[in-house]
Every structure is written in C-alpha cells, then in structure tokens.
PDB file of C-alpha atoms and ligand atoms in Angstrom:
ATOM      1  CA  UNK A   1      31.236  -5.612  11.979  1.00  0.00           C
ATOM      2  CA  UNK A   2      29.572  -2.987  10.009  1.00  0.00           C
ATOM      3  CA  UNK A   3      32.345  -2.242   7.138  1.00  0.00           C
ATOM      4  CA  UNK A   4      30.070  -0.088   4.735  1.00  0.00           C
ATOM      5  CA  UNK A   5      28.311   2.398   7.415  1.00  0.00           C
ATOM      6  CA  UNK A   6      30.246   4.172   9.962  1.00  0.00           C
ATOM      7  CA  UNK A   7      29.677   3.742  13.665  1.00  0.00           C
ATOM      8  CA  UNK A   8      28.084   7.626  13.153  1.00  0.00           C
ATOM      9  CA  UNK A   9      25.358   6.367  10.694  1.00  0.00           C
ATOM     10  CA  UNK A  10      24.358   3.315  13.261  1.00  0.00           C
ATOM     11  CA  UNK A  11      24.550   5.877  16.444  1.00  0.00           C
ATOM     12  CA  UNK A  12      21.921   8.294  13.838  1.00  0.00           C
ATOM     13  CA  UNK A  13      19.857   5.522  12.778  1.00  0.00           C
ATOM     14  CA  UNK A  14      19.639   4.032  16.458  1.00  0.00           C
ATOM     15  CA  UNK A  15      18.788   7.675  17.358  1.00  0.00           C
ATOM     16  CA  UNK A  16      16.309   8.675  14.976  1.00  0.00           C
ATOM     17  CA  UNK A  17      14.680   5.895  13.558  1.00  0.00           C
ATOM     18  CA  UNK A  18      15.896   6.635   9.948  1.00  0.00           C
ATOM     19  CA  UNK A  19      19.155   7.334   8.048  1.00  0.00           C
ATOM     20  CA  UNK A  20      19.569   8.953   4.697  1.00  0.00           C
ATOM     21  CA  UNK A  21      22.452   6.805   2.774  1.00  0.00           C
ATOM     22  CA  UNK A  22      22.780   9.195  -0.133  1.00  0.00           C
ATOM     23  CA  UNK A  23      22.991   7.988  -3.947  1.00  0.00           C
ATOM     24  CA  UNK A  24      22.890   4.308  -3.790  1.00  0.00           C
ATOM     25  CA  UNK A  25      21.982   3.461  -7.446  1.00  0.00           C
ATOM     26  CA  UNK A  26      23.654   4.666 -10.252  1.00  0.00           C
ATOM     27  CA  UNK A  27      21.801   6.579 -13.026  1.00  0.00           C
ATOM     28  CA  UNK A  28      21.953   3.616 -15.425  1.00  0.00           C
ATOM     29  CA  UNK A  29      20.689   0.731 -12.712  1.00  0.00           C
ATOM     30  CA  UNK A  30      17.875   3.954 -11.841  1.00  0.00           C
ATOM     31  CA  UNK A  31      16.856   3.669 -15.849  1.00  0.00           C
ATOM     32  CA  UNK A  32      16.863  -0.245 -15.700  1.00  0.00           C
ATOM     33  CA  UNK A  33      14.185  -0.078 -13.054  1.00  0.00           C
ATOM     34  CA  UNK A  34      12.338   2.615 -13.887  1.00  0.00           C
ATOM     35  CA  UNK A  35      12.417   0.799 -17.135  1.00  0.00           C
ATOM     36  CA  UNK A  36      11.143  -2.439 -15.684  1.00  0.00           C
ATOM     37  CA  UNK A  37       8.511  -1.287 -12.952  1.00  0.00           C
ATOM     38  CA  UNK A  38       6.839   0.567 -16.374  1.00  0.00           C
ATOM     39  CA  UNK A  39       7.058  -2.245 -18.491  1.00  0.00           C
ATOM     40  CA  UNK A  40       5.263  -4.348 -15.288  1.00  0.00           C
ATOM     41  CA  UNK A  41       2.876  -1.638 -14.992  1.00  0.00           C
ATOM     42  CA  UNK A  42       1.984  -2.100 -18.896  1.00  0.00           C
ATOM     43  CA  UNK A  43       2.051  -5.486 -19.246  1.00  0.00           C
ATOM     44  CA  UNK A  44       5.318  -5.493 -21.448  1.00  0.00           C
ATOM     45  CA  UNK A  45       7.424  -7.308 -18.773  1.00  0.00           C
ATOM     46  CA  UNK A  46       7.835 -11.398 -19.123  1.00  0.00           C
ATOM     47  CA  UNK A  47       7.102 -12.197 -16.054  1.00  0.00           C
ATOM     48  CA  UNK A  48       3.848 -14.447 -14.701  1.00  0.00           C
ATOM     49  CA  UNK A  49       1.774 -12.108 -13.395  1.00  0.00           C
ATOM     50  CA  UNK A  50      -0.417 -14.004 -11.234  1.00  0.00           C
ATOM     51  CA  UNK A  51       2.758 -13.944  -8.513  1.00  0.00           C
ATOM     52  CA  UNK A  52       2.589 -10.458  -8.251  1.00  0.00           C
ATOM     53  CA  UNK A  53      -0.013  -8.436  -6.048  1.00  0.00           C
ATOM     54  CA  UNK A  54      -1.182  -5.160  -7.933  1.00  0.00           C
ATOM     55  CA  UNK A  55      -3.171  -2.718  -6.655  1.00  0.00           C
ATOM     56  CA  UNK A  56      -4.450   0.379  -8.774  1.00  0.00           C
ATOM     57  CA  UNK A  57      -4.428   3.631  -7.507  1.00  0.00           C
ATOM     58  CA  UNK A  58      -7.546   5.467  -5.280  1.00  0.00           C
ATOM     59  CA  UNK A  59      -9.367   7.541  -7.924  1.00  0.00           C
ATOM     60  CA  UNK A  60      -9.843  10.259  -4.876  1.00  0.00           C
ATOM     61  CA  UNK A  61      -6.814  10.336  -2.737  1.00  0.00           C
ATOM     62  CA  UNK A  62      -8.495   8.001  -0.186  1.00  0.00           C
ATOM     63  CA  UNK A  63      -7.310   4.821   1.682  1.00  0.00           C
ATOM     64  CA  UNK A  64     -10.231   3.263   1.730  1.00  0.00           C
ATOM     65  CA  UNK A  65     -10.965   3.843  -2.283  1.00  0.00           C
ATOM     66  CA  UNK A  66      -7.728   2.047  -3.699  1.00  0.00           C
ATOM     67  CA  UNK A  67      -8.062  -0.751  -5.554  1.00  0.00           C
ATOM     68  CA  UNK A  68      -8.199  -4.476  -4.324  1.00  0.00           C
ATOM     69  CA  UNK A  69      -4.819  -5.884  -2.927  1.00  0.00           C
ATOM     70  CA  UNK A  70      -4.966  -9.207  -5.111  1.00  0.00           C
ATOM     71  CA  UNK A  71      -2.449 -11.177  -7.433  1.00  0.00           C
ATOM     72  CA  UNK A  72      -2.342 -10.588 -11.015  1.00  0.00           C
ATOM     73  CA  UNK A  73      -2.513  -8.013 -13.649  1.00  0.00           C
ATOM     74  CA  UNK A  74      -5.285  -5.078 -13.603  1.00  0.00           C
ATOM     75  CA  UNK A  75      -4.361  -3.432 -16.961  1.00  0.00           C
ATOM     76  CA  UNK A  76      -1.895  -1.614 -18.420  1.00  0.00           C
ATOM     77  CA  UNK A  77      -1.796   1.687 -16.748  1.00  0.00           C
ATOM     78  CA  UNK A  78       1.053   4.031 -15.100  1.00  0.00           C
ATOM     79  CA  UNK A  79      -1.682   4.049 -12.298  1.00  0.00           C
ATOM     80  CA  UNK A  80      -1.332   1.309  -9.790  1.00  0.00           C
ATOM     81  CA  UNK A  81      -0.417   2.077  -5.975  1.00  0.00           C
ATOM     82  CA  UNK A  82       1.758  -1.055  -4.805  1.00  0.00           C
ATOM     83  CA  UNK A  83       3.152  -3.968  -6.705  1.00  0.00           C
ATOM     84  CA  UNK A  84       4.532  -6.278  -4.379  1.00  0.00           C
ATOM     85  CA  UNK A  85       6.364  -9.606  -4.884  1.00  0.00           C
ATOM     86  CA  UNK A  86       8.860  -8.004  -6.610  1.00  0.00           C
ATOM     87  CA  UNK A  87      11.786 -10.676  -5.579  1.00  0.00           C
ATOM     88  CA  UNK A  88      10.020 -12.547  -8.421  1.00  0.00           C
ATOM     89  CA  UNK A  89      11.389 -10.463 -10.871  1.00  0.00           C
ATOM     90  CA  UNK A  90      15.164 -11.113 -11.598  1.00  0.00           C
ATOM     91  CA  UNK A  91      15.975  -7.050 -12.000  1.00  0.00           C
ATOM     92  CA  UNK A  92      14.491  -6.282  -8.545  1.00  0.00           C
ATOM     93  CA  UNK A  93      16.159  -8.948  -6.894  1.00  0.00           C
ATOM     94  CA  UNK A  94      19.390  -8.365  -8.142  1.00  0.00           C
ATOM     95  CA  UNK A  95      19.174  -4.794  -6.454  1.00  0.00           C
ATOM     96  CA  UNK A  96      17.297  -6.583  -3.445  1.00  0.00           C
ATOM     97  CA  UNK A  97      20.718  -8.498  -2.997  1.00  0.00           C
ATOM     98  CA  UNK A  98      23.356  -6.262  -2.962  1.00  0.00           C
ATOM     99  CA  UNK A  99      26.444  -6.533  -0.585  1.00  0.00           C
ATOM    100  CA  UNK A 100      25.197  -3.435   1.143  1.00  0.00           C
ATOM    101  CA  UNK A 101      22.181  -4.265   2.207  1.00  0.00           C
ATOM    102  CA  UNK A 102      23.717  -7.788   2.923  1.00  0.00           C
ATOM    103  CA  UNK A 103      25.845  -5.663   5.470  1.00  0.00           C
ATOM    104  CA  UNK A 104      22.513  -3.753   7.049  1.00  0.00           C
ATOM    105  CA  UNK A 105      20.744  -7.181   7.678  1.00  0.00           C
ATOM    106  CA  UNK A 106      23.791  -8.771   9.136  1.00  0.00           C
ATOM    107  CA  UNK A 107      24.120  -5.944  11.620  1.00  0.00           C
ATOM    108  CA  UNK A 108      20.054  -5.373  12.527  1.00  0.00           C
ATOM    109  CA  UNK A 109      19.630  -9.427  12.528  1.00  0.00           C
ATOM    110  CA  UNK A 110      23.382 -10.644  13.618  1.00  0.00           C
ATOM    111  CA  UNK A 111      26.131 -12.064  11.095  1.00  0.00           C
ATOM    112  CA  UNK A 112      25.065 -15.225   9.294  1.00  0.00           C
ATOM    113  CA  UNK A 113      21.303 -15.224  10.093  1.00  0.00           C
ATOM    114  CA  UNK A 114      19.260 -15.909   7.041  1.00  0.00           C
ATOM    115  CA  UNK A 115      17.413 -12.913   5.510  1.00  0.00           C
ATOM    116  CA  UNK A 116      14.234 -13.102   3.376  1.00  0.00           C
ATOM    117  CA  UNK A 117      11.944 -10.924   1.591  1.00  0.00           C
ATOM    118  CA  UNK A 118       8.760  -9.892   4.056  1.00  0.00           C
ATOM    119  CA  UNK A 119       7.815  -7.665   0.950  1.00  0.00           C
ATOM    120  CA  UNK A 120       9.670  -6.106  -1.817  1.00  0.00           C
ATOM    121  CA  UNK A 121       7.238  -3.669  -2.996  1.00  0.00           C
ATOM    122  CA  UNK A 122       6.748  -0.887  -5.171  1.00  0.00           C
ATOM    123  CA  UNK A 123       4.745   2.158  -4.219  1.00  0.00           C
ATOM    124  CA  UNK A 124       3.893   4.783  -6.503  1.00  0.00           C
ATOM    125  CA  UNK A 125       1.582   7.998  -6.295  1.00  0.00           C
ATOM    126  CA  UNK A 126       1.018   8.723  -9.748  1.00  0.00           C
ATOM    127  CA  UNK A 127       1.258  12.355 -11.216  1.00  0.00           C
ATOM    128  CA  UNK A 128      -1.529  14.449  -9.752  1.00  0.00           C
ATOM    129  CA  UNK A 129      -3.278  11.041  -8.076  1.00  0.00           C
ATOM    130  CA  UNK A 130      -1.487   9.354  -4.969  1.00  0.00           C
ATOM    131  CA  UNK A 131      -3.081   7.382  -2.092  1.00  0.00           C
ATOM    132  CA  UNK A 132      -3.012   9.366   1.177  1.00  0.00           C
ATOM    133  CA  UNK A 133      -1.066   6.374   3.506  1.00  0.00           C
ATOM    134  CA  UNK A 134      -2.287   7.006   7.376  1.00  0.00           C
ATOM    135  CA  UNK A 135       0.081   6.992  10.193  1.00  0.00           C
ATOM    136  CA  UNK A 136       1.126   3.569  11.195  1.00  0.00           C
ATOM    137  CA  UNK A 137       4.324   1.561  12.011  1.00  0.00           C
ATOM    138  CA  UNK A 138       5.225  -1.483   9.868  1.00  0.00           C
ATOM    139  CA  UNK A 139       4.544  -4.563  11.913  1.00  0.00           C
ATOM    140  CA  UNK A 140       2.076  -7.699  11.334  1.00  0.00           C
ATOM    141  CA  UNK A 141       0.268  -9.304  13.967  1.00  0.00           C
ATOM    142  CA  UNK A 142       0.473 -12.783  12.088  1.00  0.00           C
ATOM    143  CA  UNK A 143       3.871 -12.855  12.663  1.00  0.00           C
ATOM    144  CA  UNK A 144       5.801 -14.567  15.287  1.00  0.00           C
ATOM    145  CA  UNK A 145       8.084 -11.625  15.705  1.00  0.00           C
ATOM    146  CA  UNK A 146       8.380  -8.293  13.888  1.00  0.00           C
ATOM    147  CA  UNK A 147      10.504  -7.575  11.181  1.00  0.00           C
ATOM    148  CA  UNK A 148      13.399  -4.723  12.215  1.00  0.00           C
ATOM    149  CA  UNK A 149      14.140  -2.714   8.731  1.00  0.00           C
ATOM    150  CA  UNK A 150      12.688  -1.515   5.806  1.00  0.00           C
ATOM    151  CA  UNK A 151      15.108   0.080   2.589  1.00  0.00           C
ATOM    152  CA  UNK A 152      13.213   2.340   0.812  1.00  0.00           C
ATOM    153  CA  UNK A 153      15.028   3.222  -2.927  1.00  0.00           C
ATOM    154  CA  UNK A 154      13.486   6.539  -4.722  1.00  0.00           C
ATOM    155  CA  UNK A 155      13.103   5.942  -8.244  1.00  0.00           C
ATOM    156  CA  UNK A 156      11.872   9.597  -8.741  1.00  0.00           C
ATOM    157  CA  UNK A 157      13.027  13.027  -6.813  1.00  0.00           C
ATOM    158  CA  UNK A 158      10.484  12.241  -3.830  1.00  0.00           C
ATOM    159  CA  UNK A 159       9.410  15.886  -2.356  1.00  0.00           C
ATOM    160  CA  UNK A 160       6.705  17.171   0.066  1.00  0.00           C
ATOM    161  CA  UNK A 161       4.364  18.070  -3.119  1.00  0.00           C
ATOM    162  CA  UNK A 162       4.889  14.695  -5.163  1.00  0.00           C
ATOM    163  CA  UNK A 163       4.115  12.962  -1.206  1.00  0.00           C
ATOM    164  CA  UNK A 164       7.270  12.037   0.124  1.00  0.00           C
ATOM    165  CA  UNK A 165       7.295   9.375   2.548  1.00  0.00           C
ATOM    166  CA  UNK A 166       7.039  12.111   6.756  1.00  0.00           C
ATOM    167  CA  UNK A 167       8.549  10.667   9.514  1.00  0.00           C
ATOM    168  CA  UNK A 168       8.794  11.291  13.402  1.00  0.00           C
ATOM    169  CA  UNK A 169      12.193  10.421  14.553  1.00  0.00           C
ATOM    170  CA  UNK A 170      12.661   8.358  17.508  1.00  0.00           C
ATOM    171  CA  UNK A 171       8.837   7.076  17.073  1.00  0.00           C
ATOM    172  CA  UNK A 172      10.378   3.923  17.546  1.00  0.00           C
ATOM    173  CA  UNK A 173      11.333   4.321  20.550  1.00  0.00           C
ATOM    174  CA  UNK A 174       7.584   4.537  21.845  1.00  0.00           C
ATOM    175  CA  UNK A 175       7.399   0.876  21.170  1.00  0.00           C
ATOM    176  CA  UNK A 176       4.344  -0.370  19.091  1.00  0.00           C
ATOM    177  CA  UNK A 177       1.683   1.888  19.695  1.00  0.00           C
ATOM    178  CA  UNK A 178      -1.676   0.061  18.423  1.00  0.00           C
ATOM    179  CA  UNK A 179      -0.851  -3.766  19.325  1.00  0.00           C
ATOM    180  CA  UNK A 180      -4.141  -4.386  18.000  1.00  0.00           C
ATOM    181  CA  UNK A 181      -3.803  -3.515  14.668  1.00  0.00           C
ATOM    182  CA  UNK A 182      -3.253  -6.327  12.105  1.00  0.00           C
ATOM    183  CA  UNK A 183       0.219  -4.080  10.352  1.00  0.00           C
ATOM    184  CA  UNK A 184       0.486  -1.193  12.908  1.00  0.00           C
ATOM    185  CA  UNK A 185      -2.223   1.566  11.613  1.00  0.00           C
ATOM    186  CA  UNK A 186      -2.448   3.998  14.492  1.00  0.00           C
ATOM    187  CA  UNK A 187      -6.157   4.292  15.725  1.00  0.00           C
ATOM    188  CA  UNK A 188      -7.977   7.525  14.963  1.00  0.00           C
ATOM    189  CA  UNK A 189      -7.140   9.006  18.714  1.00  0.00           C
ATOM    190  CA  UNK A 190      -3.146   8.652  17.825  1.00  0.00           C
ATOM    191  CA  UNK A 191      -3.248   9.611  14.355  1.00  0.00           C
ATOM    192  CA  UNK A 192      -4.431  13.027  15.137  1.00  0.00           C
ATOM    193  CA  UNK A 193      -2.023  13.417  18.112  1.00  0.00           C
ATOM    194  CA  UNK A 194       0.825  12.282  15.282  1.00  0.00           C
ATOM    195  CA  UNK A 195      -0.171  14.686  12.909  1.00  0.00           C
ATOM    196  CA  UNK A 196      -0.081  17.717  15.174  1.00  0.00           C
ATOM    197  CA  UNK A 197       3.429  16.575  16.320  1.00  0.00           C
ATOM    198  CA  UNK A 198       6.286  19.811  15.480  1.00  0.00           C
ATOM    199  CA  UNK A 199       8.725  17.202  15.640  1.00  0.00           C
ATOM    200  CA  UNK A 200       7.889  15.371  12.088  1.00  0.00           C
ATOM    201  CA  UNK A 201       9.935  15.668   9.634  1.00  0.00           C
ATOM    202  CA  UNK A 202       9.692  15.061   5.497  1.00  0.00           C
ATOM    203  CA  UNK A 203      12.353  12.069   3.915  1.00  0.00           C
ATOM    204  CA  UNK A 204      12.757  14.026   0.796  1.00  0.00           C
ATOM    205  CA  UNK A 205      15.119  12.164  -1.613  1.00  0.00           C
ATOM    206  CA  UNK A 206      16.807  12.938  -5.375  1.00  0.00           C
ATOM    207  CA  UNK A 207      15.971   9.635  -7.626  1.00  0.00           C
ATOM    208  CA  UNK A 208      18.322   6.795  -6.445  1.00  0.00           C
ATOM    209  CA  UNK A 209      18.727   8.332  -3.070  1.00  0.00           C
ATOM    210  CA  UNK A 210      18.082   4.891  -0.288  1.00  0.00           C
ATOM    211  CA  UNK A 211      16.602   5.453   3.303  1.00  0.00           C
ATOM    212  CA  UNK A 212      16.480   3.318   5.951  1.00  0.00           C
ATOM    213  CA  UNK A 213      13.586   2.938   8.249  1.00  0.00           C
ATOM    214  CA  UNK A 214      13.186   1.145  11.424  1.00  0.00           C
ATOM    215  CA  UNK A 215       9.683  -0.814  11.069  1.00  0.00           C
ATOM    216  CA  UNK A 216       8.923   0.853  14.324  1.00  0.00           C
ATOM    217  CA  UNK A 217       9.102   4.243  13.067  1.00  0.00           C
ATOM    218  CA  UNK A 218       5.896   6.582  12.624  1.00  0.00           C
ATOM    219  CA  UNK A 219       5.338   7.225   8.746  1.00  0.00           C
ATOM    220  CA  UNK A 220       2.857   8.443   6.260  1.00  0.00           C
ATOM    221  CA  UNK A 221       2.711   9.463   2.959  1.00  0.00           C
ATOM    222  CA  UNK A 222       0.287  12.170   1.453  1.00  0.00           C
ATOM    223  CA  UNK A 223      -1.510  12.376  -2.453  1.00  0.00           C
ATOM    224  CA  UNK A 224       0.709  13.440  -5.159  1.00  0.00           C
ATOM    225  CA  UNK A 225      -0.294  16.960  -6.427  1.00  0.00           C
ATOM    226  CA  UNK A 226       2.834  17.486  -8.985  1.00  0.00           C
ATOM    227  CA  UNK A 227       3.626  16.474 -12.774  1.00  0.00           C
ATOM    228  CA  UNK A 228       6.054  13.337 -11.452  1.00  0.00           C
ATOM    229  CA  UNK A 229       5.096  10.529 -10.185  1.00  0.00           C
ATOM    230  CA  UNK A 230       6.706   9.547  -7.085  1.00  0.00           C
ATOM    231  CA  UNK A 231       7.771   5.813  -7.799  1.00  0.00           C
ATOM    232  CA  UNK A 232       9.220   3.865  -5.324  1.00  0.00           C
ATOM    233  CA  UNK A 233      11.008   0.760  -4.245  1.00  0.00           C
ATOM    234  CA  UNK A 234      10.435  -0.494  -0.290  1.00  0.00           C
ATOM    235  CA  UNK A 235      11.703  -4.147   1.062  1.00  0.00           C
ATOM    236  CA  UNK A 236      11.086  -5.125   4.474  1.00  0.00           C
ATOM    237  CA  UNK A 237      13.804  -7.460   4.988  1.00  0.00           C
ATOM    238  CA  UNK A 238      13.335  -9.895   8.327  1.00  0.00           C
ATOM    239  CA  UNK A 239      14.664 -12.995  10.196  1.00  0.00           C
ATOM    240  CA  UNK A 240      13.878 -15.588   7.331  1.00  0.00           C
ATOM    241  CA  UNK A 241      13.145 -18.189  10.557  1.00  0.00           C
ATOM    242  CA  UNK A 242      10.493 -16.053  11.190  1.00  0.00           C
ATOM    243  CA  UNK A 243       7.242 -17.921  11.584  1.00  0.00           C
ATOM    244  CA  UNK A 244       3.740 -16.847   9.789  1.00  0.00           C
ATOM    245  CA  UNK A 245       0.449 -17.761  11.556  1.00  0.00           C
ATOM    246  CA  UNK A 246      -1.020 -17.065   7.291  1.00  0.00           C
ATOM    247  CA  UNK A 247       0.716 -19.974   6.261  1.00  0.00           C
ATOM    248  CA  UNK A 248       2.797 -17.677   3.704  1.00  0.00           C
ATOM    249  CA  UNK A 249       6.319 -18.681   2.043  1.00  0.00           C
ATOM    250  CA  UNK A 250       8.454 -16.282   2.173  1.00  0.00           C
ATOM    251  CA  UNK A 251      12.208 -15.777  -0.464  1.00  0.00           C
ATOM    252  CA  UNK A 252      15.024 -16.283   1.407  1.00  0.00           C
ATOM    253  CA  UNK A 253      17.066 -12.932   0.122  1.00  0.00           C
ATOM    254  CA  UNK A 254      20.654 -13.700   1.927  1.00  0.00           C
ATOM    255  CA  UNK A 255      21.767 -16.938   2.733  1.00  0.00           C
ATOM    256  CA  UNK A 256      22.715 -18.261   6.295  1.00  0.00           C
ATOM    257  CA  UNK A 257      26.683 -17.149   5.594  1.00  0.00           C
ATOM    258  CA  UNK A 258      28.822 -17.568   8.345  1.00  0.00           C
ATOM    259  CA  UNK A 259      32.086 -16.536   6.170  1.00  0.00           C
ATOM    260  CA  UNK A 260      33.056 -12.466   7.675  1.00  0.00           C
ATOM    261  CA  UNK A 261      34.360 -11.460   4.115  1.00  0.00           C
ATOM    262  CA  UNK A 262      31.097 -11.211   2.103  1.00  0.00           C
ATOM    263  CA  UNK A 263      30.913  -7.595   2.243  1.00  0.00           C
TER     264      UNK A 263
HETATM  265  O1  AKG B 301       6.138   4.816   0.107  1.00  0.00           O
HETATM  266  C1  AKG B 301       5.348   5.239   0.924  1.00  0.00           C
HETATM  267  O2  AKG B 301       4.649   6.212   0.719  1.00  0.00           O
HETATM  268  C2  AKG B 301       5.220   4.587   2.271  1.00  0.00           C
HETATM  269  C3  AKG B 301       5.765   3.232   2.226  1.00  0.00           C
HETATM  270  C4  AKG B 301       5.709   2.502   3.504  1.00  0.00           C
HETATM  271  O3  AKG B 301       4.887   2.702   4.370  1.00  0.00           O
HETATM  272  C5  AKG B 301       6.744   1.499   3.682  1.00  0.00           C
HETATM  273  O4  AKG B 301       7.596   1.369   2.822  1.00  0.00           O
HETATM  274  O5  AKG B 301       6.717   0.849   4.745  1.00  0.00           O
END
C-alpha cells in the first residue's frame, strides 16, 4: 500500500505514462551531486574508474557521432553524455535508496520483491553541445522480461532549449512498438510518425524536480542550445530476479523485505 503517493498520482501515472513528483532533493543533497558527478567528470572523485561506463559527448549533435560506450575514464572534461554505473559510487546510491523510491518499486514490482539497479546513469547535454536521443522506449531484448520504471532526478532546470527529456503520454499503452530493436529505438517509419504527433508533450523540470517514466513510454531528448548544461540523474530500477541472456551482474538496490513498515 502506496503510503507516499496518493491513489491520484498512481491513477495519472497509470494514465499517462509519466508523473511529475515535484522537489524531491533538497538544495544541499542537489549541491552534493552536482558536486560529485563534476568531480567524476574531472577525475577528482576516488572512485575506480574502470567500473564506470563514460561516454563523451557528440561533437555535432548526432547519435551516431558520440563517443564509445566503454568503462573507464576519457579525460577530464564537463563534456561526457552518460556515465552509468553510478550505484558504484556511495553518494549516488545513497539517493538511489531512498524510502521513496523503495515505496515506487514495491508498488510497480509488488511488496518485498527484490529491486536492483538495471542502470543508474547520468545524462548530460553540455552547454551549447547535447546528443540529439531518437524516439525509443526503454526495453532490452537480452532480458528475460522488461524492466517497468525509470526515476529521472534533474540536477539542472531542464527546459525545451537546454533539451528536456519530450514525452507522448499513454505511449505505453501501444505496447512495445519495435520488438526488434535491441533497447526499443523506434525504426525510421515510427520515428517520423512520433515526431509529427500534437499530442507530445515537454517534461520540463526546476533542478531537483524527480519524474517518473514508465519504460514503455515514447521519449526523446534534443541538443542543448543554452548556457546550462542539462545534467541529469536516470535509474531504471527492475525485478532483481530478472535474468540477462549478456551474462551481466546486476546491484541489488532494495532488499527482498517482507516487513510493511519500511516506508
Ligand atoms: O535524459 C535524457 O535525455 C533521456 C534519458 C532516457 O532516455 C532515459 O532516462 O531513459
């Protein structure tokens, strides 16, 4: 029983694919991991870098032209696109764990199934570079089911001109749409029917704001043509029974707790 959301938020969220939770971190935990994902970025963090994929930013705005997605450190530069494996690092797994999102899993997976990390990544667009992301759901053919929810933390104002993270609500509804897709890209016939849909809509969030997404749910994200980088923090939480056919460990995040009081 859902303690922290109302029965309004799950009836929106069921709805619409996505629900806005407000303010979720306060303005000092904001400045920790601001703080933190720049010191990773630099190479100032203590923390073994060769368990952390980074990926530098496309010098051109284009998919395709973003650097490789491989472990360890590419130099320091407020530049990269993604850093993922972030439950390796004590400050973002402290957030990761928080009774609230304890709650969320519990009531997308059931009470006391175990929850681990899928990913727990960052994803930036750096000021006045950004990596245009293509319409796709979030789902990975390697897996033996799909993860349900993805909590994606602003850690800068996220607007339409720093690319904000565009939705279509209820998308989720239409079930997976490219089942041969590896992690749920749209093919080129479906992307341009997304994009000419009236009914998408932009997630814009102030710094510390939290949104939830159903994995299902058609996103994108465009280039970044502002002064502010638009840094962000996104972890796919799923079933931790889940089965990979990659052979790929994955952090168990929440524990199998049967007790009804850990909220
Ligand atoms: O942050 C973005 O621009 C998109 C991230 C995304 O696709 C995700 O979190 O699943």
């Amino acid at each position: 029983m859902s303690t922290l959301l109302s029965p309004e938020q799950w009836q929106h969220y069921e709805r619409d694919g996505y629900l806005k939770l407000g303010k979720v971190l306060s303005d000092d935990a904001l400045a920790t991991l601001q703080q933190r994902i720049n010191d990773i970025m630099l190479g100032k963090a203590d923390i073994d870098y060769g368990r952390f994929l980074m990926q530098l930013d496309s010098p051109d705005g284009q998919y395709n032209n973003a650097g490789a997605q491989s472990k360890g450190f590419k130099g320091a530069t407020l530049a990269y696109r993604k850093i993922q494996d972030l439950e390796h690092d004590p400050e973002f797994m402290v957030y990761m764990q928080r009774p609230l999102f304890r709650e969320i899993c519990a009531c997308i997976y059931g009470q006391g199934t175990p929850v681990a990390a899928f990913r727990a990544m960052f994803m930036n667009k750096p000021a006045h570079q950004g990596t245009l992301l293509p319409w796709h759901q979030d789902r990975w053919s390697y897996l033996d089911r799909d993860p349900l929810i993805t909590i994606w933390t602003a850690l800068d104002p996220a607007t339409v001109a720093n690319g904000c993270v565009e939705v279509i609500p209820g998308s989720h509804k239409r079930g997976l749409l490219n089942s041969k897709h590896v992690s749920g890209f749209l093919t080129e016939e479906q992307a341009v029917e997304a994009s000419s849909s009236e009914e998408s809509m932009y997630l814009e969030l102030q710094a510390g704001e939290v949104v939830l997404l159903h994995n299902w749910l058609l996103h994108r994200s465009d280039t970044n043509s502002t002064d502010i980088a638009r840094r962000a923090f996104s972890v796919c939480y799923m079933d931790a029974r889940t089965k990979s056919s990659q052979d790929e460990n994955y952090t168990l995040i929440f524990e199998d707790d049967k007790s009804e009081n850990y909220a």
